[in-house]
mmCIF file of C-alpha atoms in Angstrom:
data_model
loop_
_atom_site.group_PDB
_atom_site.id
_atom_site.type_symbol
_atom_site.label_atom_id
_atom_site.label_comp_id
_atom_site.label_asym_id
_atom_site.label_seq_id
_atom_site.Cartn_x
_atom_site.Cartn_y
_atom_site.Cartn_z
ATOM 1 C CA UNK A 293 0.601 20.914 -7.971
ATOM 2 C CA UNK A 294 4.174 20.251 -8.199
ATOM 3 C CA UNK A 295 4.700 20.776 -4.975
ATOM 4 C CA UNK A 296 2.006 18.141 -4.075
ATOM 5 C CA UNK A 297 3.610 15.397 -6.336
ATOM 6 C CA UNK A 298 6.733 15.877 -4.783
ATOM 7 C CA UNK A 299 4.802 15.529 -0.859
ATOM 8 C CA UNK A 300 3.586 12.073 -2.508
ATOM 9 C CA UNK A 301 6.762 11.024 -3.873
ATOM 10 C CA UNK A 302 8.328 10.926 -0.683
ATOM 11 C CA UNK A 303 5.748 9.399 1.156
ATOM 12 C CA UNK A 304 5.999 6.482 -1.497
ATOM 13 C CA UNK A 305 9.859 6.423 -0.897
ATOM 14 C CA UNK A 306 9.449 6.492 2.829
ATOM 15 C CA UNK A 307 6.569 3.413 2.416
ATOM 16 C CA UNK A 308 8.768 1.806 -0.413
ATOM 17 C CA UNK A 309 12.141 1.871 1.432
ATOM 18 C CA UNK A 310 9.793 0.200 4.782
ATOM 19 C CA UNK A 311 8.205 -2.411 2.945
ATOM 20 C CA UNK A 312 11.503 -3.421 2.212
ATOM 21 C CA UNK A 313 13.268 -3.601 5.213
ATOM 22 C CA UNK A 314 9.981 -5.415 6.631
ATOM 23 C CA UNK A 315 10.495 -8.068 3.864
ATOM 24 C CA UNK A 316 14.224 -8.007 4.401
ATOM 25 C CA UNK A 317 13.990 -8.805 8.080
ATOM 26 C CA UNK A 318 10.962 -11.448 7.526
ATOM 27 C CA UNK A 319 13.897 -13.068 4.857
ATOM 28 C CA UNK A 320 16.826 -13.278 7.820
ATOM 29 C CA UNK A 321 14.404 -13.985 10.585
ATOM 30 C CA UNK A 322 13.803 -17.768 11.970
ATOM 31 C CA UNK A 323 11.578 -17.058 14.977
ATOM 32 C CA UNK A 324 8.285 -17.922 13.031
ATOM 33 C CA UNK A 325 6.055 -15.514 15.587
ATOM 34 C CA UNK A 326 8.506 -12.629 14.925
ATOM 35 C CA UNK A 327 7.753 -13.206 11.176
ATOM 36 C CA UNK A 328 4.073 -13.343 11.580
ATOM 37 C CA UNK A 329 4.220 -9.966 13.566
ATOM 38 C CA UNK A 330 6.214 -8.536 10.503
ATOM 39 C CA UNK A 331 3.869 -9.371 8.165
ATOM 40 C CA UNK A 332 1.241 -8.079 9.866
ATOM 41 C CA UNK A 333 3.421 -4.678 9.965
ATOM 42 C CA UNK A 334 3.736 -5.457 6.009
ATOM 43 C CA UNK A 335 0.164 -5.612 5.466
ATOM 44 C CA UNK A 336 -0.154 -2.554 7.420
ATOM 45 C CA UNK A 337 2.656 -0.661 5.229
ATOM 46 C CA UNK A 338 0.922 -1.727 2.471
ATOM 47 C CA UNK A 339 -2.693 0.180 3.227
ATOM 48 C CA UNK A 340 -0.452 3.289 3.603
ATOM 49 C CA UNK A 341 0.269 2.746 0.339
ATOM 50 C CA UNK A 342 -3.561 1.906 -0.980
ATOM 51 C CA UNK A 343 -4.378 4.944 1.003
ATOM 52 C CA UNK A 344 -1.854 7.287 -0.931
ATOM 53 C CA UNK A 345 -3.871 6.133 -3.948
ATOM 54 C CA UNK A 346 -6.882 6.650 -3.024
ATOM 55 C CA UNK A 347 -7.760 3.145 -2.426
ATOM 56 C CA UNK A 348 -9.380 3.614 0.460
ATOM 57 C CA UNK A 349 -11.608 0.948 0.207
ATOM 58 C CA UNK A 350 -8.862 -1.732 -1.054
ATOM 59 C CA UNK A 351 -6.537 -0.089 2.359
ATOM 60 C CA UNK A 352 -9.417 -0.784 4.724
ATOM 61 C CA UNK A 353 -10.017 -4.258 3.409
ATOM 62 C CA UNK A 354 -6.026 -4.794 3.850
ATOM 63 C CA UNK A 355 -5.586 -3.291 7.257
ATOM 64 C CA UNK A 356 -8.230 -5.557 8.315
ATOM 65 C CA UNK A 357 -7.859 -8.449 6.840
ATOM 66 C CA UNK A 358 -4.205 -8.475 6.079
ATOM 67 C CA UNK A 359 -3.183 -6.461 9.157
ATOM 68 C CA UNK A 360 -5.546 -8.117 11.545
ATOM 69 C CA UNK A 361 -6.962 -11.075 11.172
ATOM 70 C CA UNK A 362 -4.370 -12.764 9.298
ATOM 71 C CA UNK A 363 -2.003 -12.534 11.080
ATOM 72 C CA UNK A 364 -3.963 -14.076 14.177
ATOM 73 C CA UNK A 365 -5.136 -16.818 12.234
ATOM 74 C CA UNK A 366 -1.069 -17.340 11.213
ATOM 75 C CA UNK A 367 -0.378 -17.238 15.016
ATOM 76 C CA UNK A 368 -2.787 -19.628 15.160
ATOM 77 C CA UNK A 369 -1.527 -22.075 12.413
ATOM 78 C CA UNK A 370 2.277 -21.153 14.241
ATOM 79 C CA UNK A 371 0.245 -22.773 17.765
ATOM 80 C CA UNK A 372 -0.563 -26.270 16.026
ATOM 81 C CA UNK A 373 3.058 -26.196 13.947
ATOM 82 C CA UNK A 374 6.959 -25.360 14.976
ATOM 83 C CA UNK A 375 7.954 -22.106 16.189
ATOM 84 C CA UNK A 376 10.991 -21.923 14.531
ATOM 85 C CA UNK A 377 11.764 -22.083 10.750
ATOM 86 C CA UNK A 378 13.794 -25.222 10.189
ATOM 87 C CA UNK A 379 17.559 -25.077 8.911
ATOM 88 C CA UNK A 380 17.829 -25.910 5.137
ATOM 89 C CA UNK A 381 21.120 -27.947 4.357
ATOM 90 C CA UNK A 382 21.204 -26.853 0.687
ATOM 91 C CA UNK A 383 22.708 -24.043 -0.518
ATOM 92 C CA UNK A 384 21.089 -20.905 -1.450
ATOM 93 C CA UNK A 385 22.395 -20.342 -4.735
ATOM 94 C CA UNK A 386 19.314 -22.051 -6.740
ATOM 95 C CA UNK A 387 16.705 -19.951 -5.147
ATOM 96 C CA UNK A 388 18.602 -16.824 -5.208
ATOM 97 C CA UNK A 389 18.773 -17.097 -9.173
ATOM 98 C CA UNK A 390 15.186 -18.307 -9.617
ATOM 99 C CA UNK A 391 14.161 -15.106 -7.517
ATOM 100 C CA UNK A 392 16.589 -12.773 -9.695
ATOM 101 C CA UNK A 393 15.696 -14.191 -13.285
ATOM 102 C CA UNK A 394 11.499 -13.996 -12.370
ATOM 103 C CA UNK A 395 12.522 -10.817 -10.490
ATOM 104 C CA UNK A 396 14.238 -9.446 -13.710
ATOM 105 C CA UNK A 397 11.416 -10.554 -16.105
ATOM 106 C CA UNK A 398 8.489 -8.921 -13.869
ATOM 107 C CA UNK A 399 10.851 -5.888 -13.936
ATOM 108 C CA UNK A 400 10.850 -5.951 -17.863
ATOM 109 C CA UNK A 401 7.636 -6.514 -18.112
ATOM 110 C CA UNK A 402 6.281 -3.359 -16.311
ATOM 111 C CA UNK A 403 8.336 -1.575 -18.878
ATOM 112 C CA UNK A 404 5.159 -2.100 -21.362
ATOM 113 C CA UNK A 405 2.538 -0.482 -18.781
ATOM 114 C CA UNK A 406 1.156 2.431 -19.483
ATOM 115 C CA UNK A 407 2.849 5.455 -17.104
ATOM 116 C CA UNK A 408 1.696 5.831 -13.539
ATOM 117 C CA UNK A 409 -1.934 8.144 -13.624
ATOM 118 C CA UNK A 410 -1.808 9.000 -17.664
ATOM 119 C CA UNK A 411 -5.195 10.158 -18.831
ATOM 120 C CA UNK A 412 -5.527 7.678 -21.238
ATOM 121 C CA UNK A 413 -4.763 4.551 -19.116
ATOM 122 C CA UNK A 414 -6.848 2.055 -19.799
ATOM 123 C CA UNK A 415 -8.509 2.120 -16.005
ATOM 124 C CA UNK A 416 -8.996 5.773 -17.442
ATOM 125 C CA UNK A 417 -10.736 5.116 -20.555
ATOM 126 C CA UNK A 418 -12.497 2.004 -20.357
ATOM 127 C CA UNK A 419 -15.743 1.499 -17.657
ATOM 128 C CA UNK A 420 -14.811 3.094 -15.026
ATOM 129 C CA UNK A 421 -15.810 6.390 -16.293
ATOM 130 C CA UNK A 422 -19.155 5.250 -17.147
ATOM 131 C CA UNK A 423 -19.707 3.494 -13.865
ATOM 132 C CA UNK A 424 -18.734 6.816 -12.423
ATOM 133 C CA UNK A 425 -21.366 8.647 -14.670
ATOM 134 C CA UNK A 426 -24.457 6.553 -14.218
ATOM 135 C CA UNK A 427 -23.829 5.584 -10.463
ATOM 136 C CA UNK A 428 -25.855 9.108 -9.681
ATOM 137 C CA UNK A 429 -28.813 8.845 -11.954
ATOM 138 C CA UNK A 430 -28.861 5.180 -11.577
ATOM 139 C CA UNK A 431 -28.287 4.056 -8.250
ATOM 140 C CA UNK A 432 -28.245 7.496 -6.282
ATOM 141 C CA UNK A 433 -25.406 6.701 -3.675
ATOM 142 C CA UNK A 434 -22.689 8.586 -3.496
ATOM 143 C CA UNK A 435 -19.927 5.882 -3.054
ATOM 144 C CA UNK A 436 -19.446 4.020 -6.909
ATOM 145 C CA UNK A 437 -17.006 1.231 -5.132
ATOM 146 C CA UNK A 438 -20.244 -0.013 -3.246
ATOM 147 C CA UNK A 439 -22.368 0.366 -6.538
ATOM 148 C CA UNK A 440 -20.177 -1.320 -8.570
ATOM 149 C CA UNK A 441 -19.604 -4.228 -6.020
ATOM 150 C CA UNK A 442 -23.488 -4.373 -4.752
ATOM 151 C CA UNK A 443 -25.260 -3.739 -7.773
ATOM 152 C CA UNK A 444 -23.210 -3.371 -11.027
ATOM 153 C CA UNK A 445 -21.355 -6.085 -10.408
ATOM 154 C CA UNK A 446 -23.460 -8.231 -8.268
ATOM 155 C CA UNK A 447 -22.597 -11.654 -9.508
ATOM 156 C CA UNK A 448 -18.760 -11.341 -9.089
ATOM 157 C CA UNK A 449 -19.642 -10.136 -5.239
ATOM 158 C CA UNK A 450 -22.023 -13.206 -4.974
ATOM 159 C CA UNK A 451 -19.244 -14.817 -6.105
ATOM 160 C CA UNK A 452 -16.429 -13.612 -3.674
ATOM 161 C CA UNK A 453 -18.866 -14.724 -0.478
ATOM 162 C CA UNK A 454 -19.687 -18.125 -1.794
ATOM 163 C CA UNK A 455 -15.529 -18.215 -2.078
ATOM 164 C CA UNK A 456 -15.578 -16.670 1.848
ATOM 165 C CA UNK A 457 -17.994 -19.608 2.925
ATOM 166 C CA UNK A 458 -16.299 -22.204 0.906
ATOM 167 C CA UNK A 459 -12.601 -21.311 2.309
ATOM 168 C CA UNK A 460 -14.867 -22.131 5.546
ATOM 169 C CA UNK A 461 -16.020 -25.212 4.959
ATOM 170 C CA UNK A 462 -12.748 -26.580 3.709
ATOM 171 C CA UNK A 463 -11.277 -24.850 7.059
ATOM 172 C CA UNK A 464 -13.839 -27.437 8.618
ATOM 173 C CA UNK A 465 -13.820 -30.286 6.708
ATOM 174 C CA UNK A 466 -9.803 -29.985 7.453
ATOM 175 C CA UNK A 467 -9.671 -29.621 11.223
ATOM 176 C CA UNK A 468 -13.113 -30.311 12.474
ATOM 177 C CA UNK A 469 -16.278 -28.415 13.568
ATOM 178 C CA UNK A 470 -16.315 -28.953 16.957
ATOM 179 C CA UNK A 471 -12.444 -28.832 17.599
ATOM 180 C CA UNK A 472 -11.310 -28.670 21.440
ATOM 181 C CA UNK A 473 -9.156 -31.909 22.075
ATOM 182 C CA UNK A 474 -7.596 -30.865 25.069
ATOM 183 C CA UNK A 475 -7.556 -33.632 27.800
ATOM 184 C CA UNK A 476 -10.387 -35.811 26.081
ATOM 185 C CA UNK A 477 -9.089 -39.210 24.568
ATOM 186 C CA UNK A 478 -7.755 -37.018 21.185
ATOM 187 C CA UNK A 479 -5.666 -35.138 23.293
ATOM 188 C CA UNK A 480 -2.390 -36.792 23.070
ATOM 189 C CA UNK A 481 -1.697 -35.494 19.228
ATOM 190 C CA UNK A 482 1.093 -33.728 19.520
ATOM 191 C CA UNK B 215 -4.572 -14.375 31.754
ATOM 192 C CA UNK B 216 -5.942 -13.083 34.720
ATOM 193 C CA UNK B 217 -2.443 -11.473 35.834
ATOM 194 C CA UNK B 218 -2.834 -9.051 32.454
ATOM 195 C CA UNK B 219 -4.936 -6.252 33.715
ATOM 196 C CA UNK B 220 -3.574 -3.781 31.338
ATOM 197 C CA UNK B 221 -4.793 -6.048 28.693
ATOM 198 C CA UNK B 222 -8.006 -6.873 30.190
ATOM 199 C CA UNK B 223 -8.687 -3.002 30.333
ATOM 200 C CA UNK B 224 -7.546 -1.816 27.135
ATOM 201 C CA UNK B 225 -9.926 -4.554 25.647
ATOM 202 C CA UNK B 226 -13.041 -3.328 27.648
ATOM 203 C CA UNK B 227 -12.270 -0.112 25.921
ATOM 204 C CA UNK B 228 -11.532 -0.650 22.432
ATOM 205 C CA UNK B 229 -14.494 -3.791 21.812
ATOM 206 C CA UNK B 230 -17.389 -1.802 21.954
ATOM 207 C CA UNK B 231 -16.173 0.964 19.621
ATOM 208 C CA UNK B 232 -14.516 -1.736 17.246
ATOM 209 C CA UNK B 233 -18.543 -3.187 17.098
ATOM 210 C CA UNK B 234 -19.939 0.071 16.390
ATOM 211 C CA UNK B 235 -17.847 1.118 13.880
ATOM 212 C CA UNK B 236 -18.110 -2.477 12.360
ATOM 213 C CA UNK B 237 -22.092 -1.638 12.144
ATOM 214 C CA UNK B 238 -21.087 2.276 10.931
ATOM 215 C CA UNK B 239 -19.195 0.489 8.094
ATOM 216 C CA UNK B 240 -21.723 -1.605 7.427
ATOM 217 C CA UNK B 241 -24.484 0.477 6.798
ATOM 218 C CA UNK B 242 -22.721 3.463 6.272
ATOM 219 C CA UNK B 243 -21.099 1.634 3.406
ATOM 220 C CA UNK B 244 -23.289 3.923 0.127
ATOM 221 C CA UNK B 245 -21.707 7.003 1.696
ATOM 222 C CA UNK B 246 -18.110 6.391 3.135
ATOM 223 C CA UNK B 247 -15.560 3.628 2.159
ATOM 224 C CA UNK B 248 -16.180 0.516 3.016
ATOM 225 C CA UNK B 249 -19.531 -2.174 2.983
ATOM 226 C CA UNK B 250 -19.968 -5.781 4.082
ATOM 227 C CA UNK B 251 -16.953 -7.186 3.413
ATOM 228 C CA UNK B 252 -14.883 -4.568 5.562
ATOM 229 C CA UNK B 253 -17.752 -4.411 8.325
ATOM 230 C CA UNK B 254 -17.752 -7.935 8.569
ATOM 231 C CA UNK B 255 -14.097 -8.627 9.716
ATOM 232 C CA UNK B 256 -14.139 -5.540 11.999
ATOM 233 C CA UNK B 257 -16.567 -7.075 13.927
ATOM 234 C CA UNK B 258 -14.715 -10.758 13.645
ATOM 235 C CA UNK B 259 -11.628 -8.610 14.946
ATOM 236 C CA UNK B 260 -13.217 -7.063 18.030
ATOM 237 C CA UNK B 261 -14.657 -10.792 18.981
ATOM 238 C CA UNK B 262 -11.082 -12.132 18.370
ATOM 239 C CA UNK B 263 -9.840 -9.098 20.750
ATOM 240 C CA UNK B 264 -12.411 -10.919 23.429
ATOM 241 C CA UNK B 265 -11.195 -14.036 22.672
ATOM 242 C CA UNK B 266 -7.204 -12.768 23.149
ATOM 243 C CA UNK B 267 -8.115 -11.538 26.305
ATOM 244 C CA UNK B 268 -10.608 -14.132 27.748
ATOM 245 C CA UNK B 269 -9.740 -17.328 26.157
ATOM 246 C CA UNK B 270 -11.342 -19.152 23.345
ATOM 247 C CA UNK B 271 -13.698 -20.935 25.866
ATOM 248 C CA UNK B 272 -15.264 -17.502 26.695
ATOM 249 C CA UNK B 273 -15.615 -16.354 23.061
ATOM 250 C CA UNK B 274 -17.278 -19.973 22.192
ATOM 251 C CA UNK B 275 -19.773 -19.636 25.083
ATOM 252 C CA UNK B 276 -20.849 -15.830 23.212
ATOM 253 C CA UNK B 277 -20.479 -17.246 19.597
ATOM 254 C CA UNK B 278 -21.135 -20.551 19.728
ATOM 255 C CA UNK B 279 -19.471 -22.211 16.238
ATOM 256 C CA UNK B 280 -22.725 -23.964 15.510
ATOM 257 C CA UNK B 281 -24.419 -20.493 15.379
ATOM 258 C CA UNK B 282 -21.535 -19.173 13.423
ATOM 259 C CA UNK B 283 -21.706 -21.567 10.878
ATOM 260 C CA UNK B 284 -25.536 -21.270 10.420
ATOM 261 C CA UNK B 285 -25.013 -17.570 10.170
ATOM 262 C CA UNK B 286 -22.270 -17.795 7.978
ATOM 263 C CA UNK B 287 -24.275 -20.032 4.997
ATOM 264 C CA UNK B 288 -27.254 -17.375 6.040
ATOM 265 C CA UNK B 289 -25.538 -14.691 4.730
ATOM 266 C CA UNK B 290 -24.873 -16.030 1.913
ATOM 267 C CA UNK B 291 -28.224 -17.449 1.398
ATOM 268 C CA UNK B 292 -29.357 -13.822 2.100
ATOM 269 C CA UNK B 293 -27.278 -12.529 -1.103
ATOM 270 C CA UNK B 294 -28.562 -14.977 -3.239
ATOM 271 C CA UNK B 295 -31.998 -14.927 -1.937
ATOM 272 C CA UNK B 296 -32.570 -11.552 -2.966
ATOM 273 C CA UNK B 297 -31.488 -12.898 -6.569
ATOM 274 C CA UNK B 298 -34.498 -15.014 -6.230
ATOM 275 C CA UNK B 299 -36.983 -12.321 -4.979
ATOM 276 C CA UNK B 300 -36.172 -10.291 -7.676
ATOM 277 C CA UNK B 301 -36.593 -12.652 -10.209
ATOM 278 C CA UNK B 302 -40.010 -13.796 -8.606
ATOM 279 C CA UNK B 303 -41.023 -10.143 -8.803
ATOM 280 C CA UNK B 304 -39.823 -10.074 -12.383
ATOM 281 C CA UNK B 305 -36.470 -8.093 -13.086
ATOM 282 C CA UNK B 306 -33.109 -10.638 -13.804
ATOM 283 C CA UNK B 307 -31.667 -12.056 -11.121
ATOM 284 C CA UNK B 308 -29.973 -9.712 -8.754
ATOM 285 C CA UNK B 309 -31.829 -6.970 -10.497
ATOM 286 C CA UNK B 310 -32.979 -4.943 -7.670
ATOM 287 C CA UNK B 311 -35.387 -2.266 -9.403
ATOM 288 C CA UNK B 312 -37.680 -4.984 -9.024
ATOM 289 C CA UNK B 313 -37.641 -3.959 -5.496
ATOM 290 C CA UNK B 314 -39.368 -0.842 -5.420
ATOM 291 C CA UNK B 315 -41.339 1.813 -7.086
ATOM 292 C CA UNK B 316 -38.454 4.404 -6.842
ATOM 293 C CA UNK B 317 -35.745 3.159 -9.506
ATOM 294 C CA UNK B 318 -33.228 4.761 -6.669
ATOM 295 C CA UNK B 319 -34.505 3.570 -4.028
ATOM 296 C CA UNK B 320 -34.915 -0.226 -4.911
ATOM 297 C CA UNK B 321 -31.271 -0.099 -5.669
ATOM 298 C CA UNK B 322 -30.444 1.115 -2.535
ATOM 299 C CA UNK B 323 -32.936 -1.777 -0.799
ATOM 300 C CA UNK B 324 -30.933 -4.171 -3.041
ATOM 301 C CA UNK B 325 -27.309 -3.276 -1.901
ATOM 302 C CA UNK B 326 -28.080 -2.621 1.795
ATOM 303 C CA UNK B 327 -29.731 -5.807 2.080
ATOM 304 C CA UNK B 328 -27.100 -7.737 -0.450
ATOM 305 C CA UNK B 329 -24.259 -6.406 2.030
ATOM 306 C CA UNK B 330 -25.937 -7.007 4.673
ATOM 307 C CA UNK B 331 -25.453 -10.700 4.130
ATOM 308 C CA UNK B 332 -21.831 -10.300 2.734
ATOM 309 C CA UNK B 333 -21.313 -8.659 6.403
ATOM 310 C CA UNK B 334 -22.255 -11.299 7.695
ATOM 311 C CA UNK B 335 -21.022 -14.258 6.062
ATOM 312 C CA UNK B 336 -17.715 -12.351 6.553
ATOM 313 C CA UNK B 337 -18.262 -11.876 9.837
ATOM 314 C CA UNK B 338 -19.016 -15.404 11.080
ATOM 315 C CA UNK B 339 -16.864 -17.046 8.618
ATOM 316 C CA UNK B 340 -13.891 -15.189 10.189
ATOM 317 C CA UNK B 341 -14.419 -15.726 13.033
ATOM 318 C CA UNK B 342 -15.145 -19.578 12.695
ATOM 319 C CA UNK B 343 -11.828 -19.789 11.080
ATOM 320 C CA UNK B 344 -10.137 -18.223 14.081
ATOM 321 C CA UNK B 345 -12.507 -20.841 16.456
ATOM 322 C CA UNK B 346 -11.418 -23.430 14.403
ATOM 323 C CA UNK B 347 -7.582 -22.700 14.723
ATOM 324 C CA UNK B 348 -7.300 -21.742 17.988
ATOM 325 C CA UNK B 349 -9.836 -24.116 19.518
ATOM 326 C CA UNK B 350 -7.061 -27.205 18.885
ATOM 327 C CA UNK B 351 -4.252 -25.701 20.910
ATOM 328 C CA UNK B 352 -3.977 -26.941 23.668
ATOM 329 C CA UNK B 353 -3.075 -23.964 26.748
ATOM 330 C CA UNK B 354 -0.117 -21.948 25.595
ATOM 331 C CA UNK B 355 1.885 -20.553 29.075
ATOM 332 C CA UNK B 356 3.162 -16.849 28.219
ATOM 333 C CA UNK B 357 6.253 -18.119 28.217
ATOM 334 C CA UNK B 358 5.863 -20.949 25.379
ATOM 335 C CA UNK B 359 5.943 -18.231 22.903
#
């Protein structure tokens, strides 16, 4: 058991002490393509992580989404845009002590959660168990994250694809349905 | 990209596993880890792999965005659809023991059909928004990058 905790310990180090060079070197890096590549490889970091708690489901969703299609579509935004990041003539110092002060009160502010996997964590205590002891007499499929989306929680699902197809539309209304202005009369707009 | 035949032949490979899983996903989502949502942008991903490879024109003449973005508001009418059936057949809405005698086995019905159409909203909502993007670049030589 011990020995186990320690194993997952320094797998979360070893993910930990990535994701932050990853965000380091997005921070110093002005080639904008370099940066979308890197957060793809952050996204990717990150599923490790889901995966090494169990969030399988949650590390799918961000290896593909986060991982892959994001960061196409951001190479796709980079295509219409710049591809460097511009120079900023002020100084740093604002920022850097916006960053430090939220930084510190996020910081103080996990001090109040419950510790990491206690028994009687909320997540622990509250509906999950229940979901987790009716999904087999109720529903009868073995995996509770797709009867609690599907069926449990139905409404909040229907909910997330009407968000999906809206983000769509607005993607439409924004650049147009039937896009391609190459050499026709709208192509001189860049 | 004609000159990239490592490319061209890595892609031939990995597509048509990339859809099959999508579809194992999919409706092997009440027994392993993921459903529509997952499914969905798996299968987006392998048509953006296409599109990578071949050029946007290529991908638009196999998804055409008109189709896409009939599927896409399909899918969702799908999900909310079966709302509607099962308040016609008298449970509450999205209430799927409505569906069947079996108290199991309408649930099932209900979330293989419900994430049916959140696969494919996903799906053709993804990939629209990648259509959308990349269909107002103009050619990009290997070298702009």
């Amino acid at each position: 058991m011990t020995a186990n905790l320690v194993g997952i310990a320094i797998i979360d180090i070893v993910f930990f002490t990535l994701l932050v060079l990853t965000a380091i070197a997005i921070l110093r890096q002005r080639n904008l393509f370099a940066v979308a590549m890197l957060s793809g490889v952050f996204s990717l970091l990150s599923a490790g992580l889901f995966v090494t708690l169990d969030a399988m489901d949650v590390a799918f969703t961000e290896a593909a989404v986060g991982a892959g299609i994001s960061t196409v579509l951001m190479l796709g935004t980079l295509a219409l845009t710049s591809r460097d990041e511009a120079k900023r003539p002020r100084s740093a110092l604002l920022p850097l002590f916006v960053c430090l002060v939220a930084g510190a009160a996020l910081i103080y502010g996990t001090l109040d959660m419950p510790p990491f996997g206690a028994v009687d964590n909320p997540i622990q205590t509250h509906v999950a168990p229940e979901y987790i002891a009716r999904t087999p007499t109720d529903i009868g499929i073995p995996n509770v994250v797709a009867a609690v989306l599907a069926s449990y929680r139905g409404f909040d699902t229907l909910g997330e694809v009407v968000v999906v197809f809206a983000a769509l539309v607005a993607v439409l209304l924004m650049l147009g349905t039937s896009g391609r202005r190459t050499n026709g009369k709208n192509g001189k707009e860049e | 990209m004609e000159h990239h035949s490592i490319l061209r032949v890595v892609s031939k490979l990995l597509i048509p596993p990339m859809l099959v899983y999508a579809l194992y996903v999919q409706f092997h989502g009440e027994y392993s880890p993921g459903g529509g949502f997952q499914a969905g942008v798996v299968f987006a991903a392998a048509f953006v792999l296409y599109s990578l490879v071949h050029g946007i024109d290529a991908l638009t003449r196999v998804a055409p965005p008109r189709v896409l973005h009939a599927l896409a508001g399909l899918g969702v009418l799908i999900f909310a659809g079966t709302g509607v059936v099962t308040m016609a057949l008298g449970d509450a809405y999205l209430g799927y023991y409505a569906l069947a005698e079996h108290p199991q086995h309408a649930q099932e019905w209900g979330i293989v059909v419900v994430e049916f159409g959140v696969g494919m909203t996903v799906a053709s909502v993804m990939l629209s928004l990648f259509i959308a993007f990349a269909s107002h670049t103009r050619k990009l030589d290997d070298k702009d990058w």
